[in-house]
Short mmCIF file of N, CA and C in Angstrom, two decimals:
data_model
loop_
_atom_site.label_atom_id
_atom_site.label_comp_id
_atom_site.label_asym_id
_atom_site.label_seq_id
_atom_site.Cartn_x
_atom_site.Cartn_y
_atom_site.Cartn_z
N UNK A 1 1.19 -24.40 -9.71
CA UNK A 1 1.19 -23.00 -10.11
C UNK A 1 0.01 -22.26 -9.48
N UNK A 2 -1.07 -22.66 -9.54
CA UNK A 2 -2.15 -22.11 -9.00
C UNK A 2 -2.13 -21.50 -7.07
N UNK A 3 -1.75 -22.86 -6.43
CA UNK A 3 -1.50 -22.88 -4.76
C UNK A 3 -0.44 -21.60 -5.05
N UNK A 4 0.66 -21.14 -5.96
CA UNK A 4 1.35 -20.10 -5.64
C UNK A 4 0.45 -19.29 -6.12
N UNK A 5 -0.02 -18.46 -7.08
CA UNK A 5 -0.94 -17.73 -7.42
C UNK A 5 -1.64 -17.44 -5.83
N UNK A 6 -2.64 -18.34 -5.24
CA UNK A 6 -3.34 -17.85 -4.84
C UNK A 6 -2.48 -17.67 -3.22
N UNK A 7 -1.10 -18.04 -2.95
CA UNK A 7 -0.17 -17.89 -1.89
C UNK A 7 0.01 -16.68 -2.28
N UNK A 8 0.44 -15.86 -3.18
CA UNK A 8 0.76 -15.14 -3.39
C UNK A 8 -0.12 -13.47 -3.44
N UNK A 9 -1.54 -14.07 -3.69
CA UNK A 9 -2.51 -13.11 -3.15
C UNK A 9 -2.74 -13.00 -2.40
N UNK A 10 -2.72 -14.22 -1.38
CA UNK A 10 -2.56 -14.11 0.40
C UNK A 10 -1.67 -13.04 0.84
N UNK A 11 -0.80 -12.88 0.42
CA UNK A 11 0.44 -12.00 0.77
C UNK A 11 0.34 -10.94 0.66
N UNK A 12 -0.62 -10.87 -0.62
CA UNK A 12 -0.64 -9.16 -0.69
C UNK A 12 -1.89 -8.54 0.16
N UNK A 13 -2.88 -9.59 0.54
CA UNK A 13 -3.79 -9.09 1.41
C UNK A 13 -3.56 -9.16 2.58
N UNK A 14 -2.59 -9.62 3.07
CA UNK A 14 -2.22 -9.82 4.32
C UNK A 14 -1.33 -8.47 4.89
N UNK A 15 -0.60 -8.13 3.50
CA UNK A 15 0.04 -6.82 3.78
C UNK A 15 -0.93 -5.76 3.85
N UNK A 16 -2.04 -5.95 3.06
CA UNK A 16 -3.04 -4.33 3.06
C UNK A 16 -3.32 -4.34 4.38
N UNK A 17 -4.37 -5.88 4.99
CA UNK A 17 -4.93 -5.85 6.30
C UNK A 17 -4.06 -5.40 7.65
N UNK A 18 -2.49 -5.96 7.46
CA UNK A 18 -2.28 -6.25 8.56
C UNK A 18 -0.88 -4.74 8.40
N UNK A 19 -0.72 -4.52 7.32
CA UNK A 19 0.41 -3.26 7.52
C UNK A 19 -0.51 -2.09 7.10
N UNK A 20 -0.82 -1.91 6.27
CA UNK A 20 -1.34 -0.59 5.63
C UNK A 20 -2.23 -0.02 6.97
N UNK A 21 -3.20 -1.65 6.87
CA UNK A 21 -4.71 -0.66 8.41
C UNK A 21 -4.14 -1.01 9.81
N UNK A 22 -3.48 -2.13 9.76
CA UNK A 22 -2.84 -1.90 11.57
C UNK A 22 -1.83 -1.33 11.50
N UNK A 23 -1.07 -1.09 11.00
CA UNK A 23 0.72 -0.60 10.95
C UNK A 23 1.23 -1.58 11.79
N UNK A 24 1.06 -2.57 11.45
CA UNK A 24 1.86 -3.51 12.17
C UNK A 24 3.49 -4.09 11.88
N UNK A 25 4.20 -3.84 12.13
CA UNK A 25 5.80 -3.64 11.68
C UNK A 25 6.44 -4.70 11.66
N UNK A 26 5.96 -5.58 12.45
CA UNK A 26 6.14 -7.08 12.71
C UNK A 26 5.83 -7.87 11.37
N UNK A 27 4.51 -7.48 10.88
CA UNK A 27 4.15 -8.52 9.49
C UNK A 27 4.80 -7.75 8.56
N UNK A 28 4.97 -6.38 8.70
CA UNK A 28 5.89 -5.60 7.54
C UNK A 28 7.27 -5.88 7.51
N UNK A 29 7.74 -6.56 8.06
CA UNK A 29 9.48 -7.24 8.39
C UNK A 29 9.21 -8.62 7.70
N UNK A 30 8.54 -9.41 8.38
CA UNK A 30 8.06 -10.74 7.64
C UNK A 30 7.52 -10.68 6.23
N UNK A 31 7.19 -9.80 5.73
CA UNK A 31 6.39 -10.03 4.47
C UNK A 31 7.30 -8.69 3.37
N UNK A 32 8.31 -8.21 3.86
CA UNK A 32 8.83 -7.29 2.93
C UNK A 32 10.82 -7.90 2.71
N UNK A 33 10.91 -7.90 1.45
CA UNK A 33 12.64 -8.59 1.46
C UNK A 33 13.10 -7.56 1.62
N UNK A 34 14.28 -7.77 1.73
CA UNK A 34 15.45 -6.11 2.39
C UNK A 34 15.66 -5.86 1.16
N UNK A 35 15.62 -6.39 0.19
CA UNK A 35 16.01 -6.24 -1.07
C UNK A 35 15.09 -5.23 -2.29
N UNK A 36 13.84 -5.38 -1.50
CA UNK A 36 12.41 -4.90 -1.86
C UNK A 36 12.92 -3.45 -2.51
N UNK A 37 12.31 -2.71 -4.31
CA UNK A 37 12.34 -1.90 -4.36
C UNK A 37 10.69 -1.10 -4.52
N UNK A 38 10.38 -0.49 -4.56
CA UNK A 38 9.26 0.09 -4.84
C UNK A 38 9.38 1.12 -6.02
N UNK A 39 9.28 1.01 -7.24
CA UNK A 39 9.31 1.53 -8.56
C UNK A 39 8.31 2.77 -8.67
N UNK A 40 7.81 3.27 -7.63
CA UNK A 40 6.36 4.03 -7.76
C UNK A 40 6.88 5.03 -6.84
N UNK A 41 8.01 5.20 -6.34
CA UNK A 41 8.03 6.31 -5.20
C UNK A 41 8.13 7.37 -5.57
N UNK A 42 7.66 8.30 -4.90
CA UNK A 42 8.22 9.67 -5.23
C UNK A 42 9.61 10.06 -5.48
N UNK A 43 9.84 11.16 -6.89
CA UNK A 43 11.23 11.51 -6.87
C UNK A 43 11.53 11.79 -5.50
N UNK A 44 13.31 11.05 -4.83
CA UNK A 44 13.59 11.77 -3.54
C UNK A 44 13.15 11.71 -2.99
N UNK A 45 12.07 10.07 -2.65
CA UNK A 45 11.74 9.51 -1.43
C UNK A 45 12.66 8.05 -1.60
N UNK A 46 12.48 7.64 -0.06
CA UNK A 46 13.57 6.28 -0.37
C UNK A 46 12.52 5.00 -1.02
N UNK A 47 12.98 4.10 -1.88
CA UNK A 47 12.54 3.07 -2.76
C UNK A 47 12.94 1.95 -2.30
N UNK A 48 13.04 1.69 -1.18
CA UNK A 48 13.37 0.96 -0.52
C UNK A 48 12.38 0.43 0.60
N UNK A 49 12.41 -0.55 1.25
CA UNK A 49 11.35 -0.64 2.61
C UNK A 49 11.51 -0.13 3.68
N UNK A 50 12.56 0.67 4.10
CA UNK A 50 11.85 1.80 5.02
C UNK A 50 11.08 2.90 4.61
N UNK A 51 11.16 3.52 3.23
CA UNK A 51 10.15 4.19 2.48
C UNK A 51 9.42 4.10 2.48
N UNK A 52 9.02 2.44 2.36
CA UNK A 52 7.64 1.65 2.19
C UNK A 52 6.47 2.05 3.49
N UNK A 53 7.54 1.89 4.58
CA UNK A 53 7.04 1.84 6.15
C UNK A 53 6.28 3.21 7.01
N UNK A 54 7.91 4.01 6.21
CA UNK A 54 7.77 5.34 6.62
C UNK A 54 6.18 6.17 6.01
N UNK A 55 6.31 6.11 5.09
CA UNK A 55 5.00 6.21 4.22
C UNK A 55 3.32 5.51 4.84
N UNK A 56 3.54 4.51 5.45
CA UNK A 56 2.67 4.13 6.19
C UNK A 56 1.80 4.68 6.87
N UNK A 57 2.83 4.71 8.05
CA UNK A 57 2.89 4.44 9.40
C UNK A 57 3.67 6.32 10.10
N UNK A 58 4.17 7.00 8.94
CA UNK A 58 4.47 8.22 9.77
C UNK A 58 3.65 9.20 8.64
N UNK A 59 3.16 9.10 7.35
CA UNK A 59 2.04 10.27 6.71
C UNK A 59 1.02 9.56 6.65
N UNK A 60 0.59 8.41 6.27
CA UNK A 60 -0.59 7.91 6.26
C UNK A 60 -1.67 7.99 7.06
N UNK A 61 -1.00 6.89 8.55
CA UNK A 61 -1.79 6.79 9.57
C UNK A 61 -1.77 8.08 10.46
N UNK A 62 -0.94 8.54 10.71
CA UNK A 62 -1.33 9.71 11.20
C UNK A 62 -2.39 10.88 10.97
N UNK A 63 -2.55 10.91 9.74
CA UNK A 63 -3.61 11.59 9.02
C UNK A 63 -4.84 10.62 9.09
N UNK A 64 -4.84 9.67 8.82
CA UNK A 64 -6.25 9.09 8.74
C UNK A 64 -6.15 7.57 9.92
N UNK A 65 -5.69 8.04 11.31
CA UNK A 65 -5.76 6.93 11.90
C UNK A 65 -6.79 6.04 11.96
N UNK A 66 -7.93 6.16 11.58
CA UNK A 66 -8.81 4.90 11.24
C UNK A 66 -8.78 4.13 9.72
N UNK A 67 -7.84 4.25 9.35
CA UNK A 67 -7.16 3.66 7.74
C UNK A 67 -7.59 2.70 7.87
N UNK A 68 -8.81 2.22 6.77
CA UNK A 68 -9.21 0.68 6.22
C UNK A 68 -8.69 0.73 4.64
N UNK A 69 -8.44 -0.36 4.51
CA UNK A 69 -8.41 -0.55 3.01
C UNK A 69 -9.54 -1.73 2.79
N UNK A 70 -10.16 -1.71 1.38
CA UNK A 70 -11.03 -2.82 1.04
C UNK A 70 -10.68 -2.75 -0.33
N UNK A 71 -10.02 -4.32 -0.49
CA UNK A 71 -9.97 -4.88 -1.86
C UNK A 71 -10.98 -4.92 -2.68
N UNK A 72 -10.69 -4.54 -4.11
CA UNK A 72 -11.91 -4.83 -4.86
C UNK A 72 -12.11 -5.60 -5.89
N UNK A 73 -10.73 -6.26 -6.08
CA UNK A 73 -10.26 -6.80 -7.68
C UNK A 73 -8.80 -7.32 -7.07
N UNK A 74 -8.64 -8.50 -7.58
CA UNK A 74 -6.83 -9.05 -7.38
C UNK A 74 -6.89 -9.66 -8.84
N UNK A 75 -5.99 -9.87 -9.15
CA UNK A 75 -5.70 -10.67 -11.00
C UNK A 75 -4.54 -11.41 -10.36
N UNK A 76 -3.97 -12.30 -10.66
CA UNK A 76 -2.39 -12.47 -10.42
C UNK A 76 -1.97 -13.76 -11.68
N UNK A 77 -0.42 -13.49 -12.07
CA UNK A 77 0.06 -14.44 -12.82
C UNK A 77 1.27 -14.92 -12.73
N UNK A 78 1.52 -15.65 -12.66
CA UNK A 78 3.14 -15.97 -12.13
C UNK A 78 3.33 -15.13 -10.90
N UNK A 79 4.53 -14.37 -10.41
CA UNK A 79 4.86 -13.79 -8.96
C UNK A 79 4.26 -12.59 -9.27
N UNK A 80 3.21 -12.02 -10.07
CA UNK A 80 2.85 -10.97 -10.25
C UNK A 80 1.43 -10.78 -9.90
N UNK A 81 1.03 -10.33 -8.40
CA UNK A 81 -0.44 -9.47 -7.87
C UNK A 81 -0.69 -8.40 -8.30
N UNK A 82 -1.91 -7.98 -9.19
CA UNK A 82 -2.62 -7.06 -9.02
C UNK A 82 -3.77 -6.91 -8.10
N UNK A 83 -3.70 -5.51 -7.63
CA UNK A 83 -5.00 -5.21 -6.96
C UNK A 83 -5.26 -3.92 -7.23
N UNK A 84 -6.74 -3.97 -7.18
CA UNK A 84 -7.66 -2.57 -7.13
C UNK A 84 -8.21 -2.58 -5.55
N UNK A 85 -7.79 -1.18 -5.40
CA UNK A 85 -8.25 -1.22 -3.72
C UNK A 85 -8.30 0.35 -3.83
N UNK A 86 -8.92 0.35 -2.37
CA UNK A 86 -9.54 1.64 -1.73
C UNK A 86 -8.79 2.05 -0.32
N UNK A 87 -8.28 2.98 -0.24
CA UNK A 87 -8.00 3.29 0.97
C UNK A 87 -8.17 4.33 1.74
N UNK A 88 -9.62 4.01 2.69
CA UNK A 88 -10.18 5.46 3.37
C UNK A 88 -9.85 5.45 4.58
N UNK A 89 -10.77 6.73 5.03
CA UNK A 89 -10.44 7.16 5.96
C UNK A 89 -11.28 8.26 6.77
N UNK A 90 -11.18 9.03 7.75
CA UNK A 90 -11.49 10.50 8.28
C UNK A 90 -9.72 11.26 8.47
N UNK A 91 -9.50 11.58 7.47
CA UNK A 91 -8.42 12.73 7.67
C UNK A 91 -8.49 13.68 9.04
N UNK A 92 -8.19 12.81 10.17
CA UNK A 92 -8.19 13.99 11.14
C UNK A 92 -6.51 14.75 11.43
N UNK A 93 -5.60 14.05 10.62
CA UNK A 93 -4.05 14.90 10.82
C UNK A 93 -3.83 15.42 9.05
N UNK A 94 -2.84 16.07 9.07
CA UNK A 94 -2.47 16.83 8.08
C UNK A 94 -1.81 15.43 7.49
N UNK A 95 -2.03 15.93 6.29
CA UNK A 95 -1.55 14.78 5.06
C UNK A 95 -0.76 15.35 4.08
N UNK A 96 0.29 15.18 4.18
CA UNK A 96 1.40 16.39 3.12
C UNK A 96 0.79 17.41 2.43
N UNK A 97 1.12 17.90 3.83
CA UNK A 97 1.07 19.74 3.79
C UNK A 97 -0.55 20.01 4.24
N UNK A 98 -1.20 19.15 3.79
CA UNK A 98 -2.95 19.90 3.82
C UNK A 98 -3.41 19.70 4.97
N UNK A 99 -3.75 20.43 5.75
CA UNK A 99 -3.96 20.55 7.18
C UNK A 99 -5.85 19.28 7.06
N UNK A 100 -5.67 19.07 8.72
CA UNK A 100 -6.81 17.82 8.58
C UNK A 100 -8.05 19.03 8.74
N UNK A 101 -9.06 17.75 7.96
CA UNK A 101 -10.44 18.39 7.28
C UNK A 101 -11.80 17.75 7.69
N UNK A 102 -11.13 16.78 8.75
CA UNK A 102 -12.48 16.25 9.61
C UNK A 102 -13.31 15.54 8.61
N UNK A 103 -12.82 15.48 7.08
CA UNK A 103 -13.89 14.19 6.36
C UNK A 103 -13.53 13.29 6.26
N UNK A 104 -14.46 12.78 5.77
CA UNK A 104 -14.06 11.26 4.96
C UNK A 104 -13.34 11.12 3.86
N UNK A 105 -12.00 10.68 3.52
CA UNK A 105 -11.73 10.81 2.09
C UNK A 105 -11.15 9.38 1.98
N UNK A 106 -10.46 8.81 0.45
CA UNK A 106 -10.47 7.82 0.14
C UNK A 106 -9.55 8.07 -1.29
N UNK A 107 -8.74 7.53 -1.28
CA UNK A 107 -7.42 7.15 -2.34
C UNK A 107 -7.94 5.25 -3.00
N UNK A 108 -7.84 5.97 -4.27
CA UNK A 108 -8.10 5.06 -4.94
C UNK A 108 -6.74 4.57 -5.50
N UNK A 109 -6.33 2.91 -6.16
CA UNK A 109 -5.57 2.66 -5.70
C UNK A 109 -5.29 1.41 -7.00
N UNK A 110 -4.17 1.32 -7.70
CA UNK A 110 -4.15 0.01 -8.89
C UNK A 110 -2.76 -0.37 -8.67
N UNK A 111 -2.05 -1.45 -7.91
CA UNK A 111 -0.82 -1.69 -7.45
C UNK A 111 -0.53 -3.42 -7.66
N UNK A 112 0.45 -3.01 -8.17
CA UNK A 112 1.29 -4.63 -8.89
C UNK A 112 2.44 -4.83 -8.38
N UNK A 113 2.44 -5.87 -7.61
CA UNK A 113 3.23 -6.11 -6.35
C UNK A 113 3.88 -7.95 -6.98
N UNK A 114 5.54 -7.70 -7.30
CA UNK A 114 6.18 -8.72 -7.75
C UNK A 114 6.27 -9.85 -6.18
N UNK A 115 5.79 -10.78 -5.58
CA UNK A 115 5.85 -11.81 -4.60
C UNK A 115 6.95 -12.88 -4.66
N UNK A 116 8.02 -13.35 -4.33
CA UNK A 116 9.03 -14.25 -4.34
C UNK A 116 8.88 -14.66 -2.98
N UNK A 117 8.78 -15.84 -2.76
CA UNK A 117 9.17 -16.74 -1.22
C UNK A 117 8.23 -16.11 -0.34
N UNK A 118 6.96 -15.66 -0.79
CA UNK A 118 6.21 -14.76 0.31
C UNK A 118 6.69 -13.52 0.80
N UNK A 119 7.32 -13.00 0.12
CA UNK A 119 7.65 -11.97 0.30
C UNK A 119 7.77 -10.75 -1.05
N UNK A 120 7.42 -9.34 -0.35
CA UNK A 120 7.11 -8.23 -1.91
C UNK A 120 8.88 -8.11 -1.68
N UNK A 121 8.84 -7.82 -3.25
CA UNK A 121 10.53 -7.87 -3.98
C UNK A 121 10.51 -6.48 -4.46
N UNK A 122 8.93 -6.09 -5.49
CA UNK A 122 8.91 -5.11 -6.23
C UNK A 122 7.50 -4.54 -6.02
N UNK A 123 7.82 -3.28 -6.00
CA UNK A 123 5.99 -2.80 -6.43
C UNK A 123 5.94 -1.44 -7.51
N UNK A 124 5.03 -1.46 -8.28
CA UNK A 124 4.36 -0.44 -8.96
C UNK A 124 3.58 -0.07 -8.99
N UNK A 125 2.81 1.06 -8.86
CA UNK A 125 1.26 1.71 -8.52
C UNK A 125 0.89 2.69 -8.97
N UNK A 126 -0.44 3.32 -9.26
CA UNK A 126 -0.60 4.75 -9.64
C UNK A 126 -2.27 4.87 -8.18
N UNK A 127 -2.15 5.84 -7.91
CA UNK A 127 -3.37 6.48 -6.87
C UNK A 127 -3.81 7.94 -7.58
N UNK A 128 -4.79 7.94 -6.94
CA UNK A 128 -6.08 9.07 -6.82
C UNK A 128 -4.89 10.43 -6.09
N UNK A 129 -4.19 9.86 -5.34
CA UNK A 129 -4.15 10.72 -3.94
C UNK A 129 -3.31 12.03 -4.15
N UNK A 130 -2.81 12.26 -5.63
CA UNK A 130 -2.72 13.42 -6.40
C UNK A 130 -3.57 14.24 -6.57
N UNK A 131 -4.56 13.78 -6.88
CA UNK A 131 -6.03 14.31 -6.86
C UNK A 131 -6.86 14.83 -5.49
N UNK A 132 -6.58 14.00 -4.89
CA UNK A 132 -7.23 14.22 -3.36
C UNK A 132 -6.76 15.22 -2.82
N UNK A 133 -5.19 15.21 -3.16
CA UNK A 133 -4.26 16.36 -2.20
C UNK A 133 -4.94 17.28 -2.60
N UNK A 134 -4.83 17.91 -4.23
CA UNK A 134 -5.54 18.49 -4.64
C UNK A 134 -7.10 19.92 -4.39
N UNK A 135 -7.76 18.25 -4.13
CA UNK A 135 -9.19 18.75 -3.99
C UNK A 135 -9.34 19.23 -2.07
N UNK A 136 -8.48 18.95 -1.67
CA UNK A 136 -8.42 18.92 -0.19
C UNK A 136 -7.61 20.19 0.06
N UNK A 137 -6.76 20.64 -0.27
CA UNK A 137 -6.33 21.81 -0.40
C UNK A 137 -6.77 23.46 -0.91
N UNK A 138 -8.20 22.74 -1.88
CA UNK A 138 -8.64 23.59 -2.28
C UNK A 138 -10.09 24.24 -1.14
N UNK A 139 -10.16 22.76 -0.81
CA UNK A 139 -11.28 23.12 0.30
C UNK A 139 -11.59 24.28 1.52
#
């Protein structure tokens, strides 16, 4: 039980490092099931893993092409990862709707990611980045 536990946190850090900050599409095929829903999406975005991708790799990185994430906390129990993470940046492209602002900003981040066979099945999350839009808009 444990070797999966901690297989299973491999997975989810492997997805922050290697999809979220490289956009790498290759480990995002390998490490996401077709089956994958994402429970956290926006009304009338797709919940599915091209959602997952699109979200990435066409608003994310574009806006903050130097996207790091740094873990700060994982818990996990049975196929179930938590993590607390950070995901910054320099906003140099527009980030839904808010034109880029040349700072530094950073989405904070609490996401529980269901793992089967090495691969995410399910995810749920809440972020900052309500807030950010927010404060970035107001700027």
């Amino acid at each position: 039980m444990e070797t999966m536990i901690e297989d299973n946190k491999a997975v989810v850090c492997r997805f922050n490092q290697e999809v979220i900050e490289q956009g790498n599409v290759d480990s995002f095929n390998a490490l996401m099931d077709e089956s994958f829903v994402n429970r956290s999406a926006p009304a009338g975005m797709d919940n599915g893993p091209q959602g997952m991708i699109y979200f990435f790799n066409e608003i994310l990185r574009p806006a903050m092409p130097d996207v790091k994430v740094t873990i700060h906390q994982q818990v996990a129990e049975g196929d179930l990862v938590t993590t607390r993470k950070s995901i910054s940046g320099t906003q140099t492209g527009a980030l839904l709707g808010v034109p880029a602002t040349g700072k530094a900003i950073s989405i904070d981040v609490i996401d529980i990611v269901l793992v089967k066979d090495g691969k995410y099945m399910e995810h749920w999350g809440i972020t900052t980045l309500p807030e950010l839009l927010a404060t970035l808009a107001r700027a």
